[in-house]
Amino acid sequence: LKGKYLKDEL
Amino acid sequence: MNIFRLLGDLSHVLAILILLLKIWKTRSCAGISGRSQLLFAIVYTARYLDLFTSFVSPYNSIMKILFIAASYGTIYLMFMKFKATYDHNHDTFRIEFLVLPCIVLALAVNHEFSPLEILWTFSIYLESVAILPQLFMVSKTGEAESITSHYLFALGSYRALYLLNWVYRYYAENHYDWIAIVAGIVQTVLYCDFFYLYITKVLKGKKLQLPA
């Protein structure tokens, strides 16, 4: 994943 | 996934369905701000570009595709199919006053200075204020159809439920994202006035009418 954390929210 | 998050997402889906059904069944988009809908299409397009770069879950991908498709579907219904019923005389909020500051803020305050991250941040900031043209339209005409009120209530509840989800995640998972939280609070606060009118009037069977 590119960002620092997974964007699991919508 | 927790109950607040799930209810938030379901509330968002419900809002989208109410809006599309209202337009489709009445063959009219009267009372709906095309400018807010345009902003929502920009929001989902900018945020869900990560569909191409990262996979979270089938649920996540399906919802993202649904939100993008529904926002463009609404744009099509408003500006093409039922264009004649679009109440553009009352839809006059200048959206550049929302878009430009959000661009500047996203460039200045973000987690990482990369294209996708800046687009995500921009979409979070823009979503928090995207409803303003719609609320402005309601205040200008002084009233809203009940179905439009239900749509606004479901749409406003979605971010309010996300706030509870973030409180839960902070304690349960030590997960938090200040950008999303602050924008979510702003977004929810903007609906407070409407929530009050909805609970005191619409739920008691009255039409949403602003005091003169």
Tab-separated table of C-alpha atoms in Angstrom:
chain	number	residue	atom	x	y	z
A	1	LEU	CA	0.000	0.000	0.000
A	2	LYS	CA	1.195	3.484	-0.884
A	3	GLY	CA	-0.099	5.430	2.099
A	4	LYS	CA	1.042	5.087	5.680
A	5	TYR	CA	-1.961	2.910	6.488
A	6	LEU	CA	-4.771	1.136	4.771
A	7	LYS	CA	-7.782	3.342	4.064
A	8	ASP	CA	-10.432	0.765	4.823
A	9	GLU	CA	-13.211	3.302	5.391
A	10	LEU	CA	-15.479	4.824	2.799
B	1	MET	CA	-15.999	-3.264	10.944
B	2	ASN	CA	-18.165	-2.313	13.878
B	3	ILE	CA	-21.873	-1.603	14.255
B	4	PHE	CA	-21.498	2.202	13.933
B	5	ARG	CA	-19.474	1.898	10.770
B	6	LEU	CA	-21.959	-0.587	9.262
B	7	LEU	CA	-24.957	1.576	10.197
B	8	GLY	CA	-23.139	4.622	8.779
B	9	ASP	CA	-22.547	2.892	5.464
B	10	LEU	CA	-26.123	1.588	5.334
B	11	SER	CA	-27.398	5.087	6.077
B	12	HIS	CA	-25.299	6.391	3.187
B	13	VAL	CA	-26.665	3.730	0.821
B	14	LEU	CA	-30.198	4.518	2.033
B	15	ALA	CA	-29.665	8.246	1.312
B	16	ILE	CA	-28.517	7.464	-2.226
B	17	LEU	CA	-31.463	5.126	-2.832
B	18	ILE	CA	-33.985	7.671	-1.482
B	19	LEU	CA	-32.598	10.358	-3.779
B	20	LEU	CA	-32.543	8.186	-6.900
B	21	LEU	CA	-36.021	6.794	-6.179
B	22	LYS	CA	-37.435	10.270	-5.547
B	23	ILE	CA	-36.108	11.550	-8.858
B	24	TRP	CA	-37.115	8.419	-10.756
B	25	LYS	CA	-40.621	7.985	-9.301
B	26	THR	CA	-41.640	11.658	-9.456
B	27	ARG	CA	-39.768	12.174	-12.767
B	28	SER	CA	-38.471	15.355	-11.158
B	29	CYS	CA	-35.413	16.653	-9.342
B	30	ALA	CA	-37.180	19.732	-7.965
B	31	GLY	CA	-35.701	20.885	-4.660
B	32	ILE	CA	-32.411	19.024	-5.181
B	33	SER	CA	-29.192	21.007	-5.562
B	34	GLY	CA	-27.347	19.967	-8.709
B	35	ARG	CA	-24.310	21.790	-7.355
B	36	SER	CA	-24.172	19.606	-4.233
B	37	GLN	CA	-24.590	16.512	-6.398
B	38	LEU	CA	-21.764	17.711	-8.643
B	39	LEU	CA	-19.544	18.166	-5.569
B	40	PHE	CA	-20.377	14.636	-4.371
B	41	ALA	CA	-19.384	13.227	-7.770
B	42	ILE	CA	-16.054	15.070	-7.472
B	43	VAL	CA	-15.649	13.794	-3.880
B	44	TYR	CA	-16.133	10.113	-4.750
B	45	THR	CA	-14.059	10.320	-7.916
B	46	ALA	CA	-11.116	11.900	-6.064
B	47	ARG	CA	-11.354	9.535	-3.076
B	48	TYR	CA	-11.912	6.196	-4.757
B	49	LEU	CA	-9.113	6.351	-7.305
B	50	ASP	CA	-7.456	3.900	-4.911
B	51	LEU	CA	-9.768	1.266	-6.418
B	52	PHE	CA	-6.974	0.906	-8.963
B	53	THR	CA	-4.082	0.786	-6.485
B	54	SER	CA	-5.214	-1.020	-3.353
B	55	PHE	CA	-7.694	-3.757	-2.522
B	56	VAL	CA	-9.270	-3.889	0.926
B	57	SER	CA	-12.259	-6.230	0.628
B	58	PRO	CA	-15.089	-7.057	-1.785
B	59	TYR	CA	-17.417	-5.016	0.480
B	60	ASN	CA	-15.110	-1.998	0.257
B	61	SER	CA	-14.751	-2.175	-3.538
B	62	ILE	CA	-18.466	-2.784	-4.159
B	63	MET	CA	-19.451	0.196	-1.981
B	64	LYS	CA	-16.933	2.469	-3.696
B	65	ILE	CA	-18.185	1.486	-7.139
B	66	LEU	CA	-21.785	1.914	-5.942
B	67	PHE	CA	-21.118	5.447	-4.617
B	68	ILE	CA	-19.321	6.518	-7.794
B	69	ALA	CA	-21.985	4.994	-10.076
B	70	ALA	CA	-24.876	6.455	-8.061
B	71	SER	CA	-23.356	9.948	-8.021
B	72	TYR	CA	-22.863	9.943	-11.791
B	73	GLY	CA	-26.331	8.422	-12.222
B	74	THR	CA	-27.798	11.305	-10.212
B	75	ILE	CA	-25.848	13.832	-12.300
B	76	TYR	CA	-27.221	12.215	-15.459
B	77	LEU	CA	-30.811	12.320	-14.174
B	78	MET	CA	-30.508	15.943	-13.024
B	79	PHE	CA	-28.612	17.513	-15.889
B	80	MET	CA	-29.810	15.366	-18.799
B	81	LYS	CA	-32.923	13.197	-18.405
B	82	PHE	CA	-34.954	15.429	-16.071
B	83	LYS	CA	-33.128	18.671	-16.840
B	84	ALA	CA	-36.430	20.551	-17.310
B	85	THR	CA	-37.407	19.935	-13.678
B	86	TYR	CA	-34.083	21.133	-12.254
B	87	ASP	CA	-34.726	24.187	-10.103
B	88	HIS	CA	-31.561	26.082	-11.060
B	89	ASN	CA	-32.924	29.517	-10.145
B	90	HIS	CA	-32.710	28.536	-6.474
B	91	ASP	CA	-29.432	26.632	-6.824
B	92	THR	CA	-27.007	29.535	-6.817
B	93	PHE	CA	-24.346	28.709	-4.214
B	94	ARG	CA	-20.896	29.515	-5.637
B	95	ILE	CA	-19.104	26.169	-5.444
B	96	GLU	CA	-15.690	27.637	-6.293
B	97	PHE	CA	-15.780	29.145	-2.790
B	98	LEU	CA	-15.793	25.569	-1.481
B	99	VAL	CA	-13.589	23.805	-4.046
B	100	LEU	CA	-10.682	26.265	-4.112
B	101	PRO	CA	-10.154	26.478	-0.322
B	102	CYS	CA	-10.367	22.657	-0.132
B	103	ILE	CA	-7.639	22.356	-2.795
B	104	VAL	CA	-5.399	24.788	-0.896
B	105	LEU	CA	-6.086	23.084	2.445
B	106	ALA	CA	-5.441	19.604	1.003
B	107	LEU	CA	-2.073	20.800	-0.366
B	108	ALA	CA	-1.188	22.356	2.992
B	109	VAL	CA	-2.554	19.843	5.529
B	110	ASN	CA	-2.182	16.181	4.535
B	111	HIS	CA	-0.598	12.947	5.752
B	112	GLU	CA	1.774	12.674	2.811
B	113	PHE	CA	2.540	14.909	-0.146
B	114	SER	CA	1.689	12.375	-2.871
B	115	PRO	CA	-0.949	12.709	-5.609
B	116	LEU	CA	-3.331	10.010	-4.334
B	117	GLU	CA	-3.005	11.109	-0.717
B	118	ILE	CA	-3.672	14.756	-1.628
B	119	LEU	CA	-6.714	13.740	-3.693
B	120	TRP	CA	-7.989	11.662	-0.756
B	121	THR	CA	-7.473	14.594	1.627
B	122	PHE	CA	-9.153	17.001	-0.804
B	123	SER	CA	-12.154	14.660	-1.051
B	124	ILE	CA	-12.462	14.461	2.747
B	125	TYR	CA	-12.403	18.260	3.060
B	126	LEU	CA	-14.784	18.778	0.138
B	127	GLU	CA	-17.255	16.171	1.389
B	128	SER	CA	-17.504	17.991	4.717
B	129	VAL	CA	-18.922	21.084	2.997
B	130	ALA	CA	-20.500	19.580	-0.150
B	131	ILE	CA	-24.004	19.725	1.309
B	132	LEU	CA	-23.889	23.527	1.718
B	133	PRO	CA	-25.407	24.320	-1.720
B	134	GLN	CA	-28.300	21.964	-0.845
B	135	LEU	CA	-28.844	23.513	2.598
B	136	PHE	CA	-28.573	26.965	1.012
B	137	MET	CA	-31.237	25.964	-1.503
B	138	VAL	CA	-33.587	24.754	1.255
B	139	SER	CA	-33.063	28.005	3.177
B	140	LYS	CA	-33.663	30.040	0.021
B	141	THR	CA	-36.969	28.363	-0.826
B	142	GLY	CA	-37.816	28.109	2.897
B	143	GLU	CA	-39.051	24.532	2.630
B	144	ALA	CA	-38.248	21.021	1.522
B	145	GLU	CA	-40.386	18.101	0.425
B	146	SER	CA	-40.576	15.325	3.033
B	147	ILE	CA	-38.704	12.934	0.751
B	148	THR	CA	-35.872	15.476	0.403
B	149	SER	CA	-35.810	15.791	4.203
B	150	HIS	CA	-35.512	12.008	4.585
B	151	TYR	CA	-32.648	12.046	2.091
B	152	LEU	CA	-30.841	14.805	4.002
B	153	PHE	CA	-31.399	13.057	7.336
B	154	ALA	CA	-29.960	9.758	6.074
B	155	LEU	CA	-27.012	11.562	4.445
B	156	GLY	CA	-26.264	13.582	7.582
B	157	SER	CA	-26.605	10.529	9.862
B	158	TYR	CA	-23.956	8.675	7.883
B	159	ARG	CA	-21.066	10.903	9.003
B	160	ALA	CA	-22.484	11.257	12.517
B	161	LEU	CA	-22.395	7.439	12.787
B	162	TYR	CA	-18.833	7.489	11.443
B	163	LEU	CA	-17.908	9.787	14.346
B	164	LEU	CA	-19.120	7.098	16.770
B	165	ASN	CA	-17.155	4.548	14.711
B	166	TRP	CA	-13.994	6.643	15.142
B	167	VAL	CA	-14.512	6.912	18.909
B	168	TYR	CA	-14.946	3.135	19.004
B	169	ARG	CA	-11.886	2.493	16.847
B	170	TYR	CA	-9.756	4.815	18.938
B	171	TYR	CA	-10.471	2.775	22.075
B	172	ALA	CA	-10.743	-0.680	20.488
B	173	GLU	CA	-7.976	-0.513	17.873
B	174	ASN	CA	-6.029	2.623	18.774
B	175	HIS	CA	-6.799	3.742	15.220
B	176	TYR	CA	-7.502	7.369	14.457
B	177	ASP	CA	-7.092	9.831	11.592
B	178	TRP	CA	-7.287	13.470	12.579
B	179	ILE	CA	-8.040	14.701	9.076
B	180	ALA	CA	-11.111	12.459	8.765
B	181	ILE	CA	-12.217	13.153	12.351
B	182	VAL	CA	-12.044	16.976	12.147
B	183	ALA	CA	-13.715	17.021	8.718
B	184	GLY	CA	-16.357	14.575	9.987
B	185	ILE	CA	-17.132	16.833	12.923
B	186	VAL	CA	-17.455	19.871	10.617
B	187	GLN	CA	-19.692	17.867	8.279
B	188	THR	CA	-21.968	16.716	11.101
B	189	VAL	CA	-22.152	20.165	12.696
B	190	LEU	CA	-23.405	21.625	9.400
B	191	TYR	CA	-26.428	19.315	9.617
B	192	CYS	CA	-27.321	20.145	13.237
B	193	ASP	CA	-29.797	22.879	12.381
B	194	PHE	CA	-31.453	20.590	9.848
B	195	PHE	CA	-31.512	17.635	12.298
B	196	TYR	CA	-33.350	19.824	14.792
B	197	LEU	CA	-35.998	20.829	12.241
B	198	TYR	CA	-36.295	17.238	10.995
B	199	ILE	CA	-36.927	15.817	14.466
B	200	THR	CA	-39.280	18.596	15.593
B	201	LYS	CA	-41.267	18.880	12.350
B	202	VAL	CA	-40.875	16.143	9.734
B	203	LEU	CA	-41.093	13.236	12.192
B	204	LYS	CA	-44.339	14.722	13.510
B	205	GLY	CA	-45.825	14.615	10.049
B	206	LYS	CA	-45.311	18.254	9.177
B	207	LYS	CA	-43.556	19.588	6.143
B	208	LEU	CA	-40.082	20.994	6.655
B	209	GLN	CA	-40.731	24.704	6.577
B	210	LEU	CA	-38.311	27.293	7.869
B	211	PRO	CA	-39.583	30.005	10.216
B	212	ALA	CA	-40.264	33.161	8.212
